[in-house]
mmCIF file of C-alpha atoms in Angstrom:
data_model
loop_
_atom_site.group_PDB
_atom_site.id
_atom_site.type_symbol
_atom_site.label_atom_id
_atom_site.label_comp_id
_atom_site.label_asym_id
_atom_site.label_seq_id
_atom_site.Cartn_x
_atom_site.Cartn_y
_atom_site.Cartn_z
ATOM 1 C CA MET A 1 -39.831 -4.262 -32.769
ATOM 2 C CA LYS A 2 -41.850 -6.747 -31.050
ATOM 3 C CA VAL A 3 -39.917 -9.354 -29.067
ATOM 4 C CA SER A 4 -42.065 -12.576 -28.142
ATOM 5 C CA THR A 5 -42.651 -13.918 -24.617
ATOM 6 C CA ALA A 6 -40.798 -17.253 -25.729
ATOM 7 C CA ALA A 7 -37.771 -15.268 -26.983
ATOM 8 C CA VAL A 8 -37.447 -13.151 -23.829
ATOM 9 C CA ALA A 9 -37.887 -16.482 -21.834
ATOM 10 C CA LEU A 10 -35.211 -18.396 -23.988
ATOM 11 C CA ALA A 11 -32.819 -15.504 -23.594
ATOM 12 C CA PHE A 12 -33.397 -15.879 -19.785
ATOM 13 C CA VAL A 13 -32.683 -19.386 -19.578
ATOM 14 C CA LEU A 14 -29.516 -19.061 -21.570
ATOM 15 C CA VAL A 15 -28.299 -16.154 -19.232
ATOM 16 C CA LEU A 16 -29.046 -18.462 -16.228
ATOM 17 C CA ALA A 17 -27.090 -21.550 -17.838
ATOM 18 C CA ASN A 18 -24.097 -19.298 -18.611
ATOM 19 C CA PHE A 19 -23.998 -18.075 -14.974
ATOM 20 C CA ALA A 20 -24.284 -21.572 -13.593
ATOM 21 C CA ASP A 21 -21.611 -22.473 -15.839
ATOM 22 C CA GLN A 22 -19.363 -19.696 -14.451
ATOM 23 C CA SER A 23 -20.340 -20.625 -11.030
ATOM 24 C CA HIS A 24 -19.202 -24.264 -11.373
ATOM 25 C CA GLY A 25 -15.960 -22.885 -12.819
ATOM 26 C CA ALA A 26 -15.124 -20.876 -9.841
ATOM 27 C CA LEU A 27 -13.238 -21.723 -6.731
ATOM 28 C CA GLN A 28 -15.628 -22.171 -3.740
ATOM 29 C CA GLU A 29 -15.249 -23.555 -0.192
ATOM 30 C CA GLY A 30 -16.079 -27.391 0.143
ATOM 31 C CA PHE A 31 -15.899 -27.848 -3.799
ATOM 32 C CA TYR A 32 -15.557 -31.895 -3.331
ATOM 33 C CA LYS A 33 -18.545 -32.150 -0.835
ATOM 34 C CA GLY A 34 -20.990 -34.479 -2.420
ATOM 35 C CA LYS A 35 -18.619 -35.623 -5.222
ATOM 36 C CA CYS A 36 -16.897 -38.306 -3.183
ATOM 37 C CA ASN A 37 -18.054 -40.770 -0.482
ATOM 38 C CA VAL A 38 -15.311 -39.441 1.850
ATOM 39 C CA ASP A 39 -14.205 -36.233 3.228
ATOM 40 C CA VAL A 40 -11.384 -35.228 1.183
ATOM 41 C CA GLU A 41 -10.056 -32.557 3.442
ATOM 42 C CA LYS A 42 -9.954 -34.801 6.237
ATOM 43 C CA ILE A 43 -7.877 -37.227 4.400
ATOM 44 C CA VAL A 44 -5.313 -34.424 3.894
ATOM 45 C CA SER A 45 -5.259 -33.368 7.575
ATOM 46 C CA ASP A 46 -5.029 -37.009 8.939
ATOM 47 C CA ILE A 47 -1.880 -37.157 7.085
ATOM 48 C CA ILE A 48 -0.368 -33.850 7.445
ATOM 49 C CA THR A 49 -1.116 -33.167 11.122
ATOM 50 C CA PRO A 50 1.019 -36.109 12.409
ATOM 51 C CA LEU A 51 3.699 -35.573 9.936
ATOM 52 C CA VAL A 52 4.125 -31.904 11.028
ATOM 53 C CA GLY A 53 4.478 -33.106 14.611
ATOM 54 C CA GLN A 54 7.395 -35.269 13.627
ATOM 55 C CA LYS A 55 9.123 -33.081 10.992
ATOM 56 C CA PRO A 56 8.388 -29.658 11.796
ATOM 57 C CA TRP A 57 10.375 -28.373 8.454
ATOM 58 C CA ILE A 58 7.010 -29.435 6.385
ATOM 59 C CA THR A 59 5.360 -26.329 7.233
ATOM 60 C CA PRO A 60 7.783 -23.742 5.798
ATOM 61 C CA ALA A 61 8.556 -26.097 2.929
ATOM 62 C CA LEU A 62 4.854 -26.385 1.989
ATOM 63 C CA LEU A 63 4.510 -22.482 2.499
ATOM 64 C CA ARG A 64 7.310 -21.992 0.125
ATOM 65 C CA MET A 65 5.994 -24.542 -2.332
ATOM 66 C CA GLN A 66 2.632 -23.026 -2.663
ATOM 67 C CA PHE A 67 4.113 -19.462 -3.027
ATOM 68 C CA HIS A 68 6.507 -20.563 -5.811
ATOM 69 C CA ASP A 69 3.766 -22.476 -7.495
ATOM 70 C CA CYS A 70 1.411 -19.640 -7.510
ATOM 71 C CA PHE A 71 3.584 -17.131 -8.608
ATOM 72 C CA VAL A 72 4.612 -18.915 -11.972
ATOM 73 C CA ASN A 73 1.693 -19.593 -14.178
ATOM 74 C CA GLY A 74 -0.668 -19.153 -11.268
ATOM 75 C CA CYS A 75 -1.663 -22.033 -8.464
ATOM 76 C CA ASP A 76 -1.779 -24.927 -10.931
ATOM 77 C CA ALA A 77 0.836 -27.444 -9.297
ATOM 78 C CA SER A 78 3.223 -26.835 -12.414
ATOM 79 C CA ILE A 79 5.977 -26.710 -9.722
ATOM 80 C CA LEU A 80 5.315 -30.686 -9.085
ATOM 81 C CA LEU A 81 5.986 -31.650 -12.856
ATOM 82 C CA ASP A 82 8.969 -33.562 -13.581
ATOM 83 C CA GLY A 83 11.330 -32.957 -16.551
ATOM 84 C CA SER A 84 14.620 -31.751 -17.600
ATOM 85 C CA SER A 85 13.616 -28.379 -18.077
ATOM 86 C CA SER A 86 10.412 -28.251 -15.656
ATOM 87 C CA GLU A 87 10.071 -25.573 -13.057
ATOM 88 C CA LYS A 88 11.915 -27.971 -10.377
ATOM 89 C CA THR A 89 15.031 -27.454 -12.181
ATOM 90 C CA ALA A 90 15.063 -23.703 -11.964
ATOM 91 C CA ILE A 91 17.507 -22.283 -9.472
ATOM 92 C CA PRO A 92 15.075 -20.803 -6.987
ATOM 93 C CA ASN A 93 13.305 -24.031 -6.906
ATOM 94 C CA GLN A 94 16.203 -26.536 -6.743
ATOM 95 C CA SER A 95 15.979 -25.942 -2.761
ATOM 96 C CA VAL A 96 12.334 -26.628 -2.792
ATOM 97 C CA ARG A 97 11.342 -29.500 -0.347
ATOM 98 C CA GLY A 98 7.972 -31.568 0.225
ATOM 99 C CA TYR A 99 7.291 -33.242 -2.923
ATOM 100 C CA ASP A 100 6.940 -36.331 -1.442
ATOM 101 C CA VAL A 101 4.604 -35.247 1.361
ATOM 102 C CA ILE A 102 2.317 -33.986 -1.871
ATOM 103 C CA ASP A 103 2.666 -37.387 -3.379
ATOM 104 C CA LEU A 104 1.962 -39.262 -0.210
ATOM 105 C CA VAL A 105 -1.543 -37.137 0.273
ATOM 106 C CA LYS A 106 -2.360 -37.437 -3.291
ATOM 107 C CA ALA A 107 -2.007 -41.196 -3.265
ATOM 108 C CA ALA A 108 -4.363 -41.555 -0.289
ATOM 109 C CA ILE A 109 -7.009 -39.368 -2.035
ATOM 110 C CA GLU A 110 -6.609 -41.358 -5.261
ATOM 111 C CA LYS A 111 -7.466 -44.701 -3.494
ATOM 112 C CA SER A 112 -10.844 -43.173 -2.348
ATOM 113 C CA CYS A 113 -11.626 -40.514 -4.999
ATOM 114 C CA PRO A 114 -9.618 -41.557 -8.151
ATOM 115 C CA GLY A 115 -9.423 -38.690 -10.849
ATOM 116 C CA LEU A 116 -11.409 -36.280 -8.707
ATOM 117 C CA VAL A 117 -8.881 -33.881 -6.679
ATOM 118 C CA SER A 118 -6.210 -31.872 -8.412
ATOM 119 C CA CYS A 119 -2.697 -31.700 -7.153
ATOM 120 C CA ALA A 120 -3.088 -27.843 -7.133
ATOM 121 C CA ASP A 121 -5.925 -28.329 -4.446
ATOM 122 C CA VAL A 122 -3.789 -30.817 -2.638
ATOM 123 C CA VAL A 123 -0.880 -28.221 -2.357
ATOM 124 C CA VAL A 124 -3.229 -25.573 -0.958
ATOM 125 C CA MET A 125 -5.104 -27.984 1.577
ATOM 126 C CA ALA A 126 -1.749 -29.518 2.781
ATOM 127 C CA THR A 127 -0.254 -26.106 3.301
ATOM 128 C CA ARG A 128 -3.230 -25.045 5.240
ATOM 129 C CA ASP A 129 -3.182 -28.167 7.665
ATOM 130 C CA ALA A 130 0.381 -27.669 7.899
ATOM 131 C CA VAL A 131 -0.061 -24.211 9.141
ATOM 132 C CA ALA A 132 -2.529 -25.277 11.696
ATOM 133 C CA ALA A 133 -0.338 -28.001 12.807
ATOM 134 C CA SER A 134 2.259 -25.466 13.747
ATOM 135 C CA LYS A 135 -0.303 -23.376 15.927
ATOM 136 C CA GLY A 136 -1.072 -20.978 13.108
ATOM 137 C CA GLY A 137 -4.608 -21.652 13.366
ATOM 138 C CA TRP A 138 -6.921 -23.481 10.905
ATOM 139 C CA TYR A 139 -8.595 -21.257 8.053
ATOM 140 C CA SER A 140 -11.050 -22.353 5.297
ATOM 141 C CA VAL A 141 -9.721 -22.704 1.695
ATOM 142 C CA GLN A 142 -11.346 -22.677 -1.662
ATOM 143 C CA THR A 143 -10.917 -25.501 -3.845
ATOM 144 C CA GLY A 144 -11.994 -26.598 -7.344
ATOM 145 C CA ARG A 145 -8.479 -25.705 -8.967
ATOM 146 C CA ARG A 146 -7.223 -27.704 -12.079
ATOM 147 C CA ASP A 147 -3.829 -28.933 -12.916
ATOM 148 C CA GLY A 148 -1.613 -27.318 -15.503
ATOM 149 C CA VAL A 149 0.113 -29.337 -18.147
ATOM 150 C CA VAL A 150 3.040 -26.772 -18.824
ATOM 151 C CA SER A 151 6.070 -26.576 -16.550
ATOM 152 C CA LEU A 152 9.259 -24.546 -17.742
ATOM 153 C CA ALA A 153 12.056 -23.410 -15.798
ATOM 154 C CA LYS A 154 12.518 -20.463 -18.020
ATOM 155 C CA ASN A 155 9.111 -19.219 -16.675
ATOM 156 C CA VAL A 156 10.454 -19.010 -13.239
ATOM 157 C CA ASN A 157 11.111 -15.357 -12.034
ATOM 158 C CA LEU A 158 10.575 -15.305 -8.279
ATOM 159 C CA PRO A 159 11.711 -12.374 -5.946
ATOM 160 C CA GLY A 160 14.853 -13.154 -4.136
ATOM 161 C CA PRO A 161 16.062 -12.365 -0.667
ATOM 162 C CA SER A 162 17.869 -9.130 -1.411
ATOM 163 C CA ILE A 163 14.927 -7.693 -3.611
ATOM 164 C CA SER A 164 13.940 -4.093 -2.662
ATOM 165 C CA VAL A 165 10.461 -3.563 -1.034
ATOM 166 C CA GLU A 166 9.289 -1.472 -4.127
ATOM 167 C CA ASN A 167 10.215 -4.242 -6.680
ATOM 168 C CA SER A 168 8.709 -7.020 -4.526
ATOM 169 C CA ALA A 169 5.495 -5.057 -4.099
ATOM 170 C CA ALA A 170 5.283 -4.571 -8.089
ATOM 171 C CA ILE A 171 5.677 -8.380 -8.310
ATOM 172 C CA PHE A 172 2.848 -9.037 -5.735
ATOM 173 C CA ASN A 173 0.682 -6.296 -7.247
ATOM 174 C CA ASN A 174 1.282 -7.659 -10.789
ATOM 175 C CA LYS A 175 -0.314 -10.976 -9.325
ATOM 176 C CA GLY A 176 -3.229 -8.920 -7.908
ATOM 177 C CA ILE A 177 -2.132 -9.015 -4.278
ATOM 178 C CA SER A 178 -1.825 -5.838 -2.378
ATOM 179 C CA THR A 179 1.256 -4.604 -0.721
ATOM 180 C CA GLU A 180 -0.245 -4.848 2.646
ATOM 181 C CA ASP A 181 -1.097 -8.632 1.962
ATOM 182 C CA MET A 182 2.387 -9.127 0.630
ATOM 183 C CA VAL A 183 3.554 -8.089 4.059
ATOM 184 C CA TYR A 184 1.201 -10.654 5.923
ATOM 185 C CA LEU A 185 2.512 -13.214 3.147
ATOM 186 C CA LEU A 186 6.115 -12.692 4.095
ATOM 187 C CA GLY A 187 5.120 -13.378 7.630
ATOM 188 C CA GLY A 188 5.430 -17.042 6.546
ATOM 189 C CA HIS A 189 9.095 -16.603 7.459
ATOM 190 C CA THR A 190 8.137 -16.908 10.947
ATOM 191 C CA VAL A 191 9.032 -20.529 10.281
ATOM 192 C CA GLY A 192 11.782 -22.161 8.435
ATOM 193 C CA VAL A 193 15.411 -21.569 7.667
ATOM 194 C CA THR A 194 17.933 -19.919 5.165
ATOM 195 C CA HIS A 195 21.450 -20.863 4.538
ATOM 196 C CA CYS A 196 24.594 -18.791 5.578
ATOM 197 C CA SER A 197 25.287 -18.485 1.698
ATOM 198 C CA VAL A 198 22.147 -16.431 1.272
ATOM 199 C CA ILE A 199 23.154 -13.719 3.884
ATOM 200 C CA LYS A 200 26.886 -13.795 3.842
ATOM 201 C CA ASN A 201 26.881 -10.448 1.894
ATOM 202 C CA ARG A 202 24.717 -8.817 4.698
ATOM 203 C CA LEU A 203 27.398 -9.951 7.161
ATOM 204 C CA TYR A 204 30.577 -9.367 5.657
ATOM 205 C CA ASN A 205 30.189 -7.382 2.437
ATOM 206 C CA PHE A 206 26.955 -5.375 2.328
ATOM 207 C CA SER A 207 26.791 -3.533 -0.932
ATOM 208 C CA ASN A 208 30.569 -4.129 -1.636
ATOM 209 C CA THR A 209 31.330 -2.069 1.530
ATOM 210 C CA GLY A 210 33.385 -4.844 3.020
ATOM 211 C CA SER A 211 31.288 -4.287 6.229
ATOM 212 C CA THR A 212 28.062 -5.533 7.723
ATOM 213 C CA ASP A 213 24.586 -4.199 6.748
ATOM 214 C CA PRO A 214 24.072 -1.142 9.030
ATOM 215 C CA THR A 215 20.375 -2.120 9.386
ATOM 216 C CA MET A 216 21.112 -5.198 11.145
ATOM 217 C CA GLN A 217 21.306 -5.030 15.027
ATOM 218 C CA PRO A 218 24.821 -5.497 16.158
ATOM 219 C CA ALA A 219 24.006 -8.394 18.441
ATOM 220 C CA LEU A 220 22.584 -10.309 15.700
ATOM 221 C CA ALA A 221 25.334 -9.682 13.368
ATOM 222 C CA PHE A 222 27.596 -11.070 16.088
ATOM 223 C CA PHE A 223 25.724 -14.230 16.573
ATOM 224 C CA LEU A 224 25.000 -14.847 12.871
ATOM 225 C CA LYS A 225 29.008 -14.336 12.149
ATOM 226 C CA LEU A 226 29.564 -17.179 14.793
ATOM 227 C CA LYS A 227 27.016 -19.482 12.879
ATOM 228 C CA CYS A 228 28.379 -18.431 9.499
ATOM 229 C CA PRO A 229 32.306 -17.789 9.609
ATOM 230 C CA GLN A 230 33.319 -15.781 6.501
ATOM 231 C CA THR A 231 35.825 -18.503 5.284
ATOM 232 C CA SER A 232 33.622 -21.443 6.261
ATOM 233 C CA THR A 233 33.107 -23.918 3.516
ATOM 234 C CA VAL A 234 30.078 -25.466 5.318
ATOM 235 C CA ASP A 235 26.723 -24.015 4.641
ATOM 236 C CA ASN A 236 25.110 -23.888 7.854
ATOM 237 C CA THR A 237 21.314 -23.081 8.298
ATOM 238 C CA VAL A 238 20.032 -20.100 10.152
ATOM 239 C CA ASP A 239 16.399 -19.612 11.664
ATOM 240 C CA LEU A 240 14.422 -16.785 9.764
ATOM 241 C CA ASP A 241 12.630 -16.161 13.030
ATOM 242 C CA GLN A 242 15.384 -15.086 15.570
ATOM 243 C CA GLY A 243 13.147 -14.774 18.377
ATOM 244 C CA GLY A 244 14.895 -15.950 21.610
ATOM 245 C CA SER A 245 17.841 -17.641 19.311
ATOM 246 C CA SER A 246 20.674 -15.242 20.141
ATOM 247 C CA LEU A 247 22.555 -13.233 22.938
ATOM 248 C CA VAL A 248 19.927 -10.666 23.091
ATOM 249 C CA MET A 249 16.732 -12.260 23.191
ATOM 250 C CA VAL A 250 13.281 -10.566 22.072
ATOM 251 C CA GLY A 251 10.555 -13.194 23.016
ATOM 252 C CA GLU A 252 10.541 -17.023 23.332
ATOM 253 C CA PRO A 253 12.004 -19.244 20.443
ATOM 254 C CA THR A 254 9.201 -19.746 17.856
ATOM 255 C CA SER A 255 10.863 -20.681 14.967
ATOM 256 C CA GLU A 256 8.767 -23.481 14.442
ATOM 257 C CA ILE A 257 5.556 -21.666 15.367
ATOM 258 C CA VAL A 258 3.466 -19.650 13.023
ATOM 259 C CA ASP A 259 3.031 -16.513 14.974
ATOM 260 C CA ASN A 260 3.731 -12.708 14.816
ATOM 261 C CA SER A 261 7.197 -13.076 16.556
ATOM 262 C CA PHE A 262 8.797 -12.402 13.034
ATOM 263 C CA TYR A 263 7.558 -8.952 12.897
ATOM 264 C CA LYS A 264 8.768 -8.082 16.282
ATOM 265 C CA GLN A 265 12.169 -9.186 15.469
ATOM 266 C CA ILE A 266 12.386 -7.151 12.346
ATOM 267 C CA VAL A 267 10.996 -4.082 14.323
ATOM 268 C CA PHE A 268 14.225 -4.522 16.298
ATOM 269 C CA ARG A 269 16.410 -4.923 13.303
ATOM 270 C CA ARG A 270 16.690 -8.563 13.777
ATOM 271 C CA GLY A 271 15.640 -9.754 10.313
ATOM 272 C CA VAL A 272 17.824 -12.413 8.758
ATOM 273 C CA LEU A 273 17.041 -11.663 4.893
ATOM 274 C CA GLY A 274 17.463 -8.107 3.600
ATOM 275 C CA ILE A 275 13.795 -7.981 2.209
ATOM 276 C CA ASP A 276 12.478 -9.208 5.518
ATOM 277 C CA GLN A 277 14.438 -6.499 7.427
ATOM 278 C CA ALA A 278 13.489 -3.804 4.565
ATOM 279 C CA LEU A 279 9.995 -4.288 5.374
ATOM 280 C CA ALA A 280 10.269 -2.902 8.858
ATOM 281 C CA LEU A 281 11.996 0.302 7.556
ATOM 282 C CA ASN A 282 10.324 1.167 4.136
ATOM 283 C CA GLN A 283 7.501 3.845 4.071
ATOM 284 C CA LEU A 284 5.511 1.327 1.989
ATOM 285 C CA THR A 285 5.390 -1.288 4.586
ATOM 286 C CA LYS A 286 6.743 -0.205 8.093
ATOM 287 C CA ASP A 287 3.018 0.920 9.443
ATOM 288 C CA THR A 288 1.722 -2.659 8.566
ATOM 289 C CA VAL A 289 4.590 -4.278 10.202
ATOM 290 C CA ASN A 290 4.492 -2.124 13.247
ATOM 291 C CA LYS A 291 0.531 -2.985 13.468
ATOM 292 C CA VAL A 292 1.119 -6.678 13.236
ATOM 293 C CA ALA A 293 4.156 -6.500 15.726
ATOM 294 C CA PHE A 294 2.236 -4.787 18.330
ATOM 295 C CA SER A 295 -1.180 -6.221 18.120
ATOM 296 C CA SER A 296 -2.395 -9.620 19.194
ATOM 297 C CA ASN A 297 -1.275 -12.841 17.672
ATOM 298 C CA ASP A 298 -4.776 -13.703 16.552
ATOM 299 C CA TYR A 299 -4.679 -10.098 14.653
ATOM 300 C CA PHE A 300 -1.667 -11.557 12.716
ATOM 301 C CA LEU A 301 -3.228 -15.057 12.136
ATOM 302 C CA THR A 302 -6.596 -13.458 10.594
ATOM 303 C CA LYS A 303 -4.561 -11.335 8.332
ATOM 304 C CA PHE A 304 -2.128 -14.198 7.259
ATOM 305 C CA HIS A 305 -4.972 -16.553 6.657
ATOM 306 C CA GLN A 306 -6.796 -14.233 4.505
ATOM 307 C CA ALA A 307 -3.717 -13.488 2.375
ATOM 308 C CA MET A 308 -2.953 -17.161 2.016
ATOM 309 C CA VAL A 309 -6.428 -17.589 0.545
ATOM 310 C CA LYS A 310 -5.930 -14.846 -1.939
ATOM 311 C CA LEU A 311 -2.557 -16.289 -2.762
ATOM 312 C CA GLY A 312 -4.321 -19.648 -3.419
ATOM 313 C CA ALA A 313 -6.538 -17.741 -6.102
ATOM 314 C CA VAL A 314 -3.942 -16.303 -8.219
ATOM 315 C CA GLU A 315 -4.468 -17.245 -11.934
ATOM 316 C CA VAL A 316 -6.226 -20.608 -11.139
ATOM 317 C CA LEU A 317 -7.298 -23.002 -13.796
ATOM 318 C CA THR A 318 -10.981 -24.042 -13.134
ATOM 319 C CA GLY A 319 -13.927 -25.577 -14.895
ATOM 320 C CA THR A 320 -12.623 -27.571 -18.098
ATOM 321 C CA GLN A 321 -9.196 -25.816 -17.970
ATOM 322 C CA GLY A 322 -6.052 -27.940 -17.594
ATOM 323 C CA GLU A 323 -6.663 -31.609 -16.200
ATOM 324 C CA ILE A 324 -6.921 -33.456 -12.957
ATOM 325 C CA ARG A 325 -3.374 -35.217 -12.716
ATOM 326 C CA LYS A 326 -3.552 -38.965 -11.569
ATOM 327 C CA SER A 327 0.170 -38.421 -10.497
ATOM 328 C CA CYS A 328 1.311 -35.113 -9.465
ATOM 329 C CA GLN A 329 4.804 -35.777 -11.116
ATOM 330 C CA ALA A 330 3.490 -36.029 -14.675
ATOM 331 C CA ILE A 331 0.799 -34.942 -17.050
ATOM 332 C CA ASN A 332 -1.927 -37.573 -17.761
ATOM 333 C CA LYS A 333 -1.170 -39.735 -20.784
ATOM 334 C CA SER A 334 -3.696 -38.974 -23.772
#
């Protein structure tokens, strides 16, 4: 059967049109360039950088927010939606902070580029700038995400602080993130805190033994017990990165700096969370931990940045999917 030249040309045009459509719908660096008369990423940076200087807690808060958002229905800012049964209300998200920071950035962007920039992209850009402001280096992020319209607490199923390495790896792998990248992403625990209530079982009744987790360095256990008395009703906070914070110091205090100190700590059995310490002991992950711990800080930052970009691409909405919210707290009125 003969095919006309015109038919071939038409088919080729259709293929090109379809390819262009797919390219438009994909994440890309500089997605907003040429779409607005201002530099969107500069607006974000100009707000986040000085804020982190005043409030260092913003960096771990936004790192946690991005992770909690991306691991439930993908990176669609569904964690930001208000509602009596929204993701915000789920137990793992009740301690998430930084919503007001995202609202501040979104409001500033809306003044210059109304209806253009998604809340999902704001979370990713703000997190990147917070990392940079915490001496963690700047990295390029992809943009072009759209915002989700569904947010349900029942969909929140996040790995907890005592999860095994194997189970944690399975959850990350299911999201398209390798076990190696999981190790780099958990390096986000180089900043931030946990509460005594989260680690008391490791200190006083590990696996119902009535004693301390044997994988915890005794000097660290002693120090943490001072911070977290067994019968105390006050739920104190504890730095996740214990560099230079207790009686036996390994390195300088770096709990407000994004660096590879966290890995050095867990190599010396100074991990605060169960999952953190397990990374340094498990056959699946210990080689990666040792490589990061004993390489340059730049090596870690490069790996961390790459892993954060991969996290930001998990199950995203693009093209005409979802919407661009006017307010990050609510879906648009139809």
